[in-house]
XYZ file of C-alpha atoms in Angstrom:
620
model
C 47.477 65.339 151.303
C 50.243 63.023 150.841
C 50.094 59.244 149.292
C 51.615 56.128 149.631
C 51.217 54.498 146.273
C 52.286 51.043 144.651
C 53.738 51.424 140.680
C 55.258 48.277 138.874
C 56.073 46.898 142.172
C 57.791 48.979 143.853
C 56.442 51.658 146.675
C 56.513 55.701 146.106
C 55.641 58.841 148.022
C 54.167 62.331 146.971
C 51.997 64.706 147.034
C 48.141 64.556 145.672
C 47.787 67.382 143.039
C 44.606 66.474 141.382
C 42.242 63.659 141.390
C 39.277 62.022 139.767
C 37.600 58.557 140.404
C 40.057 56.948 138.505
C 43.041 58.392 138.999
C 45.243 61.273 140.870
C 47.775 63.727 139.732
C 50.881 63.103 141.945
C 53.866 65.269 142.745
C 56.894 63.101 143.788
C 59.710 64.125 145.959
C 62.024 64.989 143.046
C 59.373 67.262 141.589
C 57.853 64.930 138.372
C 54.468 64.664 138.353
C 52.912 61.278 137.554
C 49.123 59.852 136.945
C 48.667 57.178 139.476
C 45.393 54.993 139.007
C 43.195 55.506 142.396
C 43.371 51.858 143.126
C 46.841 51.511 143.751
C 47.078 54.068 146.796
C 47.164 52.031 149.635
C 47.813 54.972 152.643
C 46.792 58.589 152.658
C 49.174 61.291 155.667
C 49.412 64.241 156.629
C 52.664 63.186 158.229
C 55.855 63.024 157.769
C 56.763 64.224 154.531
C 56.890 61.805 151.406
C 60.555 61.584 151.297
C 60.991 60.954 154.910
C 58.246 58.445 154.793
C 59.930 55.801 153.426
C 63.133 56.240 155.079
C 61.648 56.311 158.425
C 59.673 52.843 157.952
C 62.294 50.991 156.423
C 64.146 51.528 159.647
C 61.081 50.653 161.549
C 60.419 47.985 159.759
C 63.593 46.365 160.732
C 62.604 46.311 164.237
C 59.854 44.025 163.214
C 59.612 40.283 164.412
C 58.111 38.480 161.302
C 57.771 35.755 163.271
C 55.626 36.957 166.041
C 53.394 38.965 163.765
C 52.478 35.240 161.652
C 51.789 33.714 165.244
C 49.519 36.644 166.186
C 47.862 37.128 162.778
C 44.446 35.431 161.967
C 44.081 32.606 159.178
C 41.686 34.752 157.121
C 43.025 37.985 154.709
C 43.668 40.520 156.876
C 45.171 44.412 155.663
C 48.512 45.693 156.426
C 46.636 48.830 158.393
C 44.266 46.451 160.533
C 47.559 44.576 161.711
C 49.432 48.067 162.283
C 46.695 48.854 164.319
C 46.260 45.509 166.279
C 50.518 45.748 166.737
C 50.996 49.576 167.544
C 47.325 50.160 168.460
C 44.199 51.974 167.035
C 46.448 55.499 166.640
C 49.256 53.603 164.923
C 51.256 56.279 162.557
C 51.794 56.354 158.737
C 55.486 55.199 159.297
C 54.064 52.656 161.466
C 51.143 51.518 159.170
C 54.198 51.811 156.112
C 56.261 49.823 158.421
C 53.776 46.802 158.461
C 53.266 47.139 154.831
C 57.015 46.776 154.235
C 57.597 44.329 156.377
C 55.275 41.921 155.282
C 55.261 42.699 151.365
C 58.906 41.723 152.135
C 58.220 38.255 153.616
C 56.604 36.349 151.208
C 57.249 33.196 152.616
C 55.288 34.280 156.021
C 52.526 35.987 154.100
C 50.676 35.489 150.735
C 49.797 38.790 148.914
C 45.845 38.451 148.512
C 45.590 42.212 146.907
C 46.307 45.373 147.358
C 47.530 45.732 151.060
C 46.172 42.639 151.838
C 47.865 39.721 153.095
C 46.599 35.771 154.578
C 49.150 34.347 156.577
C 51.201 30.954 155.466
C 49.901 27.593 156.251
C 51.836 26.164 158.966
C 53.129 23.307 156.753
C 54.242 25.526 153.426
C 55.772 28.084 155.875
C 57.909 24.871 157.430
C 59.121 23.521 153.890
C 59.870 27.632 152.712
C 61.681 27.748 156.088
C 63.943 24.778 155.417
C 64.672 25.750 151.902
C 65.893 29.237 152.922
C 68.256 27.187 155.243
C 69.038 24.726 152.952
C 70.226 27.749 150.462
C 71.560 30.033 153.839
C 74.223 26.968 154.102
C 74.581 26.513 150.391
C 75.891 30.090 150.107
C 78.363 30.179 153.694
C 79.674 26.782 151.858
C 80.323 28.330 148.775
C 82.063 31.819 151.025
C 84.034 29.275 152.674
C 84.981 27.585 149.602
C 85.810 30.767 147.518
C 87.799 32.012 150.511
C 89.957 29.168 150.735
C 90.384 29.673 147.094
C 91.892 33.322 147.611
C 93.689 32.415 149.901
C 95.897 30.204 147.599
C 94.365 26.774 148.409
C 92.163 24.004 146.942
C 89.425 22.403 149.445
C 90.828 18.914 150.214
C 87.193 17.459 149.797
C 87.540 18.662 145.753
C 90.202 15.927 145.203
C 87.592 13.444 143.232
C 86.206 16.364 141.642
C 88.838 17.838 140.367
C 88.708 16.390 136.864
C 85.123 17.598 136.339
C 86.097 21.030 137.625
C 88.555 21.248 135.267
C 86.821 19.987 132.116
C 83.113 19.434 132.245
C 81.838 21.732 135.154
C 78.601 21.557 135.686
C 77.530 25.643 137.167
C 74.390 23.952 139.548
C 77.264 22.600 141.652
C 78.190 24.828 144.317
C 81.855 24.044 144.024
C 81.871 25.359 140.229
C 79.873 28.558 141.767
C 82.511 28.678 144.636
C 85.219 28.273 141.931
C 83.710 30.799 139.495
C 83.425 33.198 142.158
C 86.910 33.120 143.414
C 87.892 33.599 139.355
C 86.183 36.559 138.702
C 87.713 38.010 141.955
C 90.987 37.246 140.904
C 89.965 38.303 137.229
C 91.070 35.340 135.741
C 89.020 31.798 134.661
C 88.175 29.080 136.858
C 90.000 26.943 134.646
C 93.268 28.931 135.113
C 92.704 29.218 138.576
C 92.795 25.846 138.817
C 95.933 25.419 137.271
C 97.460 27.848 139.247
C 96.710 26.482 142.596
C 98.551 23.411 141.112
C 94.926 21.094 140.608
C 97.390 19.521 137.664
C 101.099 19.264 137.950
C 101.532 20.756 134.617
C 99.827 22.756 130.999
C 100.817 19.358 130.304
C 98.576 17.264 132.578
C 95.862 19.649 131.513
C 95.719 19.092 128.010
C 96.793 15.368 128.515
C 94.267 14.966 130.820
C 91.300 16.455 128.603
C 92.663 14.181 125.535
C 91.929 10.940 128.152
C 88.877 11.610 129.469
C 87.229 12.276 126.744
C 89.216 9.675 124.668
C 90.400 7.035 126.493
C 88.758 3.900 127.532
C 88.593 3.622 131.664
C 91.652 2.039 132.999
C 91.442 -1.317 133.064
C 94.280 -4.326 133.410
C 95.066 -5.011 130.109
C 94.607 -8.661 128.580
C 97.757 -11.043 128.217
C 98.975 -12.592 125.407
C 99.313 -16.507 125.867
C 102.515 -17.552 124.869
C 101.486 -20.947 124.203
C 99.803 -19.665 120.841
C 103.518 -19.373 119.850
C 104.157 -23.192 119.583
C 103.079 -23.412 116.104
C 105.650 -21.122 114.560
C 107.822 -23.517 114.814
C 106.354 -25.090 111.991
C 105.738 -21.992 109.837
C 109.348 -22.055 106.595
C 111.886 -20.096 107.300
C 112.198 -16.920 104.616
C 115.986 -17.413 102.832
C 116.892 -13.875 103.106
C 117.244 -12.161 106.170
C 115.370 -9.064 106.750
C 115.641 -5.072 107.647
C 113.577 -2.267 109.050
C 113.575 1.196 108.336
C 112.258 3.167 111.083
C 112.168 6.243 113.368
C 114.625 5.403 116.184
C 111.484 5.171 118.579
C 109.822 3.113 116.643
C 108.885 0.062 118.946
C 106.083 -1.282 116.967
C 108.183 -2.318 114.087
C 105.512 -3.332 111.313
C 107.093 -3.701 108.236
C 110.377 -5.178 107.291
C 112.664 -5.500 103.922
C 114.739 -8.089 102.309
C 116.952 -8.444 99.071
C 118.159 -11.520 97.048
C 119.956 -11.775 94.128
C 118.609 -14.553 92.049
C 121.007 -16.891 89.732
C 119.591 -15.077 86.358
C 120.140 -11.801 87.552
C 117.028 -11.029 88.504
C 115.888 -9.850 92.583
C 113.602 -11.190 94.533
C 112.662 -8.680 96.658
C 110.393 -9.371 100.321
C 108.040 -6.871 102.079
C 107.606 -8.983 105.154
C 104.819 -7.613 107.509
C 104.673 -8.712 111.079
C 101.567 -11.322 112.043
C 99.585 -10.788 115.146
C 96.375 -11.666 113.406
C 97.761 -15.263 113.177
C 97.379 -15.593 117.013
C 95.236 -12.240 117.842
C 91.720 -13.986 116.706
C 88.292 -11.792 116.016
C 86.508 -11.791 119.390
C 89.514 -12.522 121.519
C 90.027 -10.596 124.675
C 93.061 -9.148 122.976
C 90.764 -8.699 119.961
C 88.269 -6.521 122.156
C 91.406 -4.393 123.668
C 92.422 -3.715 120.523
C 88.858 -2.767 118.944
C 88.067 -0.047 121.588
C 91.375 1.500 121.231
C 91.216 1.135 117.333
C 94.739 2.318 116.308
C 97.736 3.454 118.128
C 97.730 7.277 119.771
C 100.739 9.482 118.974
C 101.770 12.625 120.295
C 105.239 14.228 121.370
C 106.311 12.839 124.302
C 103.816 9.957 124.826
C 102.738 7.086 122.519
C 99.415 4.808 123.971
C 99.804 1.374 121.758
C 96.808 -0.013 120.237
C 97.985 -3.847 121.562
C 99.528 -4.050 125.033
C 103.336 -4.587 125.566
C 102.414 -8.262 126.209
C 101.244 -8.685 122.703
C 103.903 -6.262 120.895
C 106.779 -8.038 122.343
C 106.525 -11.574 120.666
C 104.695 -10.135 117.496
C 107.298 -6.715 116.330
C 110.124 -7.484 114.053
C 112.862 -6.607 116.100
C 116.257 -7.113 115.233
C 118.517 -10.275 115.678
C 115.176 -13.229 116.136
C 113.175 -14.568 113.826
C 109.310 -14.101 114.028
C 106.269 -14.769 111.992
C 105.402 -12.551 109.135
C 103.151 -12.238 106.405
C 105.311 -11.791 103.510
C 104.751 -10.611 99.986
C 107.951 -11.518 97.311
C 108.419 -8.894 93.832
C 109.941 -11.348 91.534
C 112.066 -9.050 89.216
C 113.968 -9.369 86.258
C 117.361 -8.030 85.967
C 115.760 -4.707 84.446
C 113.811 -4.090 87.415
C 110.749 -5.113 85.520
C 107.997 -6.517 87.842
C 107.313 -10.760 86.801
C 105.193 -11.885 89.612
C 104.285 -11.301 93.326
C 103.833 -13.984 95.916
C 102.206 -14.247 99.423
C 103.725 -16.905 102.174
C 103.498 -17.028 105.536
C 106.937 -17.998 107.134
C 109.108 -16.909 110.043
C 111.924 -14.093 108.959
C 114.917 -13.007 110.451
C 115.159 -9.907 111.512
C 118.630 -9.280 110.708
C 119.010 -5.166 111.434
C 116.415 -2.241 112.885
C 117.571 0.332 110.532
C 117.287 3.920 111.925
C 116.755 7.266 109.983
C 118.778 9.298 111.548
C 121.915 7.023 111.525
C 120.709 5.887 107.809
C 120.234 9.446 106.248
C 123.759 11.009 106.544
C 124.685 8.336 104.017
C 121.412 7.969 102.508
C 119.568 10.925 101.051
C 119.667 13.040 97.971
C 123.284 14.251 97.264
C 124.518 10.800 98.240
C 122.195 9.317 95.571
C 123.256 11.701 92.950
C 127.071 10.852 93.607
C 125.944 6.690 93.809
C 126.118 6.132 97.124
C 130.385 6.508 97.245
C 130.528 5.707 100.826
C 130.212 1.915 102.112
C 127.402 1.791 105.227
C 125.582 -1.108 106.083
C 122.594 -2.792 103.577
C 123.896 -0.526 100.858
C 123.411 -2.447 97.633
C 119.920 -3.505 99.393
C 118.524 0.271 99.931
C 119.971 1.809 96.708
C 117.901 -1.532 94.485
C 114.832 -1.064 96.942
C 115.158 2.871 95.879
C 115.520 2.362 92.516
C 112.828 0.311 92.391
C 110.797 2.702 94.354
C 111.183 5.136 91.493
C 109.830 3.130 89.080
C 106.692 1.740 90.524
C 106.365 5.869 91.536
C 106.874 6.553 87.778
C 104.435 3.539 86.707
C 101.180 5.281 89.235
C 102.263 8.460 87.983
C 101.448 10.223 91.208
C 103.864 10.978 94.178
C 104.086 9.124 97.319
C 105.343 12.088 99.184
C 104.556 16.191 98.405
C 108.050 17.431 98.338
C 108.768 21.053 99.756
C 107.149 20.999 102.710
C 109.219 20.653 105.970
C 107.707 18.613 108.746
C 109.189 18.860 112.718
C 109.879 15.794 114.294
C 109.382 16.304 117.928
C 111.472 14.233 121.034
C 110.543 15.218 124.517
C 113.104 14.742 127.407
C 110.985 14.345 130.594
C 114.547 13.437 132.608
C 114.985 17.427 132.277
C 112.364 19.741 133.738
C 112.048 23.267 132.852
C 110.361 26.455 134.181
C 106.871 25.181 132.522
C 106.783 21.382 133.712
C 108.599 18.228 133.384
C 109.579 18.037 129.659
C 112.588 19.514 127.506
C 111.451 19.581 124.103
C 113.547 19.280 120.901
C 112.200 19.919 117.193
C 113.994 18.756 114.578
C 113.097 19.695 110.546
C 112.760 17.065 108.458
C 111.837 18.043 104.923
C 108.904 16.325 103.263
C 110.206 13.621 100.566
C 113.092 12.356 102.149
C 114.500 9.833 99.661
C 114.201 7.051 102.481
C 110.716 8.644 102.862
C 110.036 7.936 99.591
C 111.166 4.454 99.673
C 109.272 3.346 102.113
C 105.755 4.742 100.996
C 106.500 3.271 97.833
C 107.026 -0.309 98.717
C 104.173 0.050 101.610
C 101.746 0.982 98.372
C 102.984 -1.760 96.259
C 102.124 -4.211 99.029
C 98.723 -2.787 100.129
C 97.474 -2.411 96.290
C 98.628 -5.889 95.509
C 97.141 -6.850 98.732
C 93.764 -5.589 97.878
C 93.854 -7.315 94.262
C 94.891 -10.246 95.467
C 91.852 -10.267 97.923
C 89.302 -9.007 95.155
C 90.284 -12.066 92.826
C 89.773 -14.371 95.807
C 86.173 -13.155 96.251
C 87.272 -12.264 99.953
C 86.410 -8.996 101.710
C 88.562 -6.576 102.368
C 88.653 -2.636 104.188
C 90.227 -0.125 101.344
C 90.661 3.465 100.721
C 89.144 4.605 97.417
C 89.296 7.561 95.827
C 86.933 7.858 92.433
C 87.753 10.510 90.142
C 86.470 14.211 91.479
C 85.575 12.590 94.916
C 87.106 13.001 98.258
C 89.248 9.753 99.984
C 86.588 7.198 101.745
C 86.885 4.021 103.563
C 84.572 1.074 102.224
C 84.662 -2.377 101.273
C 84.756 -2.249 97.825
C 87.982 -2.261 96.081
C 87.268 0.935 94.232
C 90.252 2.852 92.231
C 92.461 5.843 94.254
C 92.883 8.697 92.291
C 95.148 10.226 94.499
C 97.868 7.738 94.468
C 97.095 6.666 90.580
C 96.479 2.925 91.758
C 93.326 0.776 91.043
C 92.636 0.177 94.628
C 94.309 0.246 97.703
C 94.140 -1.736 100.922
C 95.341 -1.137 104.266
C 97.362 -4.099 105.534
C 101.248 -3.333 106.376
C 100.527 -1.627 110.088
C 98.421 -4.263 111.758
C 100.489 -3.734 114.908
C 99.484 -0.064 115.073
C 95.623 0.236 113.387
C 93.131 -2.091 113.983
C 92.135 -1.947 110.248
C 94.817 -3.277 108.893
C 95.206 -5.962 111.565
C 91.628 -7.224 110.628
C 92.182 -7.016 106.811
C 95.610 -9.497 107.751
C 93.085 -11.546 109.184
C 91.033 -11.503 105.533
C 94.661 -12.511 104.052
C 95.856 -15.061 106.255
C 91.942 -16.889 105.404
C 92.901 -17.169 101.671
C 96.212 -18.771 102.761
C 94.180 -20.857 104.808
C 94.571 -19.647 108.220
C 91.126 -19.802 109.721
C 87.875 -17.917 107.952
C 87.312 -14.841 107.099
C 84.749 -12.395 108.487
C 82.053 -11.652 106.219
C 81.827 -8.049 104.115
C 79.234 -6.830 106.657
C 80.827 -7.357 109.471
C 83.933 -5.630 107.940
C 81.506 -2.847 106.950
C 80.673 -2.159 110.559
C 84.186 -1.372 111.772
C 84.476 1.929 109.369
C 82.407 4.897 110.562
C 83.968 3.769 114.219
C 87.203 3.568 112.894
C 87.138 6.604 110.722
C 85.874 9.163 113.336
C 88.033 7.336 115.939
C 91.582 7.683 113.782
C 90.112 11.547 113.232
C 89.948 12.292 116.736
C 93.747 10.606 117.590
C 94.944 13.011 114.863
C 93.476 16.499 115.622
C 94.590 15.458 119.285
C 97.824 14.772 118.229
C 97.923 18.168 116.291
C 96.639 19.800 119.305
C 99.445 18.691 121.520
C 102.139 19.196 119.077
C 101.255 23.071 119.015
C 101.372 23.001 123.004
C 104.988 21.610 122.578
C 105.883 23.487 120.114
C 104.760 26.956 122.040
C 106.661 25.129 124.690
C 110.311 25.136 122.693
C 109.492 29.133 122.505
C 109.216 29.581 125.815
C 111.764 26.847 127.025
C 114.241 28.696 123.979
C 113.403 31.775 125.368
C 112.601 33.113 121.324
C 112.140 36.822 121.031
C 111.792 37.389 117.173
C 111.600 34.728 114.524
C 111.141 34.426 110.581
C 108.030 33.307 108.937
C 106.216 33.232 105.745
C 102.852 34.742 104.296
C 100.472 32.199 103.949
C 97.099 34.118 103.357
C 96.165 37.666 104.191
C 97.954 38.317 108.103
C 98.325 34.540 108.519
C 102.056 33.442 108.506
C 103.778 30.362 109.166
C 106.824 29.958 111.347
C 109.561 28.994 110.095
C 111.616 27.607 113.313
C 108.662 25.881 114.904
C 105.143 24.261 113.489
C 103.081 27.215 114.318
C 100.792 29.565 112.091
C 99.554 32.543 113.579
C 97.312 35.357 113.023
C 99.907 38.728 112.510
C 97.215 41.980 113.197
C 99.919 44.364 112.619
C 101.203 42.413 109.104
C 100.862 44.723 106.039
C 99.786 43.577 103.085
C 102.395 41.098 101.285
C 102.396 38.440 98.758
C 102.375 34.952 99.823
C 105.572 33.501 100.602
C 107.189 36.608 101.206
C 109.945 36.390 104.514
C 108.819 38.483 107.989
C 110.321 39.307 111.003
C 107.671 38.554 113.777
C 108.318 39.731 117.569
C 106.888 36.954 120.149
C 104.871 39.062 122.733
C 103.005 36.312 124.714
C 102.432 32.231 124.621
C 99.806 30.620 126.695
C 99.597 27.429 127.024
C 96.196 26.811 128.416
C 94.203 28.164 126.013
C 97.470 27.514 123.561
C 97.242 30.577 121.650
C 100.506 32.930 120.258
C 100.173 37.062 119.884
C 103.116 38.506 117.810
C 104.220 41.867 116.049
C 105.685 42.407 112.865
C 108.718 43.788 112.951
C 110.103 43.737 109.043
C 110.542 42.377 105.682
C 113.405 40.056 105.519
């Protein structure tokens, strides 16, 4: 006798061997013999065989209209035999009875499983909503064919435009374009993401990673607020400074912050200006230029691209740019002839900006072997940089800490985008700059004198103020108590020189300008609110900026077309680069002290996921 038996859901065939009430001994096709329990045989034959059995109602079951057998079957449980029998009559065969068994195990939408071999039809109204649902997902899936064809096929569905930017960074796998786009990937074994790219969804790597740093960065586009130029009418009234001024910046440097002057007084002495430029005299807490400025918190640098904190409207009348005079918050270093610090003074006053001073016209004349010979060549503010340098040196030598960690060499990075190359609008050029420059130097000095006067100068008026603080043994924090900084040896220190560029200092300007008299200032707890914002804020705009700077400079490999490079041991098969701002992992590096000089080989740069493989080649 041969059974048709049910075992962890699925259907099997064989011959009965032995049996008891409880259970049979059962020969399958393949020869194993298994203990099936009595109650889960649902059709004894004598024909066909057990392996054709199955095979032969499969195909008849096929033939079967699941729709006509739910109109013809009756609303109470009925078996799969007594509907064999009512469809291919009383004599119906064991591939016919296994037919009907297949066939409506396999619709369970038409017909409820009520036991074994038994069945109750749908109700007319469940059957309806399964009906539509299996339409509803037939659709779904021809959408998502279509979609991932067009996708092979080299092409992007038109109707993805507005959801391109989701698809690209936040794609959300219940949508059926991500499944349509995750689909065509793995056929083209490569990530949706790259796929993407590919079919040109950006016009760049460039767009990509730009366009990942705004949307999860950047406030929504908006029309940015105008500066009134009638709050300008009373400058006129502010005193003129006696000296006219300098800047020393980068040459693109727009928001020029911080400005220098020099006079020689009649007893030999210098009186010496750090003149800062003012927008918190007409940029006032709660302003609509206020707000702007709040959300954006400080300005965003990367190669390439700069996103100001203020809008050009409000930069314009407020930067200290060259050959005009404009309003700035000035603080004068009375000195005596030995360079000995008498006195400091704040004003507010209007300066002329006599020169924009740039470093790399400045530092062929200006840098260590011309100091060491004393400056033998005449270039313009001479006398002026070499006092404001050796001053610098002395209030360095009075913190006893350095403004700058020498030895290190930093890449300055200026992007083209006139030229285009084989990866995207964009020629990139690094330049090396070591760390310490002597103008470098000169200007972090003066910028700490000002901002740890600053910050006394606020304590002793009993006025609140944002500083940096660094106790002894602790890590650099952001609070409103003028606590000491370890780090740069000074007793506290307050940002307040780059209130065109962080929003910090531009509301601790407003805290000065209030002791001169220039409206109130904001209370300690509402200065207290702007730090965690403003810390994790400034955090973010720096790791971005980081992040981008390695795109570029994988870019000037691949635009240079580098093959082999030097590099130094940092730490176990870590290395630095020496011709670019890279460190990379080095699998194939043997073990060498750190410092030592490589040879790497570049073997591949990608610049989606920005990542670098090379091979050592040698010890230089």
């Amino acid at each position: 006798m041969y059974l048709l038996f049910e075992e962890a859901g699925a259907f099997k065939t064989g011959i009965e061997r032995t049996a008891t009430d409880a259970s049979i001994q059962v020969e399958l096709p393949s020869g194993r013999r298994v203990k099936v329990k009595t109650a889960n045989v649902l059709l004894r034959f004598r024909e066909p065989n057990p392996a054709q059995l199955l095979t032969e109602a499969e195909a008849l079951a096929e033939t079967l209209d699941i729709d006509f057998l739910w109109e013809v079957s009756p609303e109470e449980t009925i078996s799969f035999e007594t509907l064999a029998e009512a469809y291919f009559g009383k004599q119906a065969s064991a591939v016919e009875r296994a037919a009907m068994l297949l066939k409506l195990h396999s619709a369970p939408i038409y017909f409820h499983r009520k036991g074994k071999g038994l069945f109750r039809k749908a109700p007319p109204e469940i059957l309806q909503a399964a009906l539509a649902g299996l339409e509803k997902k037939r659709k779904r899936q021809a959408q998502i064919d279509a979609w991932r064809t067009e996708l092979l096929a080299g092409k992007i569905p038109p109707e993805w435009a507005p959801l391109l930017d989701q698809l690209l960074y936040a794609p959300d796998r219940n949508q059926i374009e991500t499944q349509a786009l995750e689909a065509a990937a793995t056929e083209r074994n490569t990530t949706p993401t790259r796929l993407l790219i590919d079919l040109g969804a950006v016009a760049s790597t460039h767009d990509y990673h730009f366009g990942r740093f705004a949307r999860e960065l950047l406030p929504e586009e908006a029309a940015p607020p105008h500066w009134d130029e009638a709050l300008a009418t009373a400058w006129s009234s502010l005193p003129q400074a006696d000296a006219p001024a300098f800047s020393i910046d980068d040459h693109t440097t727009t928001e020029i912050d911080d400005a220098f002057s020099v006079r020689r007084r009649a007893d030999g002495g210098w009186r010496v200006g750090v003149h800062i430029a003012a927008p918190a005299l007409s940029i006032a807490d709660g302003t609509e230029l206020d707000r702007w400025a709040r959300e954006r918190l400080s300005t965003i640098y990367m190669p390439g691209h700069k996103i100001t904190m203020l809008p050009p409207s409000a930069i314009a009348p407020h930067t200290l740019a060259e050959n005009q005079w404009v309003p700035a918050l000035s603080l004068y270093f009375d000195l005596a002839p030995s360079l000995a610090l008498e006195r400091t003074e704040t004003q507010l006053e209007r300066v002329f900006i006599a020169a924009n001073l740039r470093l790399n016209a400045l530092e062929p004349h200006f840098n260590e072997q011309t100091l060491s010979d004393g400056l033998p060549e005449p270039f313009p503010w001479r006398d002026e940089l070499k006092l404001l340098w050796d001053v610098a040196t002395v209030f360095e030598a009075g913190r006893g800490k350095s403004s700058v960690q020498n030895g290190i060499v930093d890449f300055l990075f200026y992007v083209d985008w006139a030229i285009t190359t084989e990866d995207g609008p964009g020629f990139v050029t690094l330049v090396p700059r070591p760390r310490g420059a002597p103008l470098d130097k000169l200007v972090s000095e003066w910028a700490i004198a000002t901002n740890v006067r600053w910050g006394e100068w606020l304590r002793a008026h009993d006025v609140a103020g944002i500083y940096r603080g660094q106790p002894p043994g602790e890590k650099v924090r952001m609070s409103i108590h003028a606590e000491p900084h370890e780090g740069l040896g000074a007793p506290c220190y307050l940002w307040a020189t780059s209130p065109l560029r962080r929003y910090v200092d531009l509301a601790n300007q407003r805290q000065l300008l209030a002791t001169l008299g220039h409206g109130e200032p904001l209370p300690a707890d509402r200065l207290a609110e702007l730090i965690p914002a403003f810390e994790t804020r400034y955090a973010q705009y720096q790791e971005w900026q980081r992040h981008m700077e390695r795109y570029w400079a994988l870019r000037w490999l691949r635009q240079e077309r580098v093959e082999t490079t030097t590099a130094l041991v940092q730490r176990e098969n870590w290395v630095r680069l020496e011709s670019a701002p890279l460190a990379v992992k080095v699998p194939s590096l043997p073990l060498l002290a750190s410092g030592t000089r490589v040879r790497i080989a570049i073997e591949t740069v990608d610049l989606v996921d920005l990542d670098l493989k090379v091979r050592y080649v040698a010890t230089v």
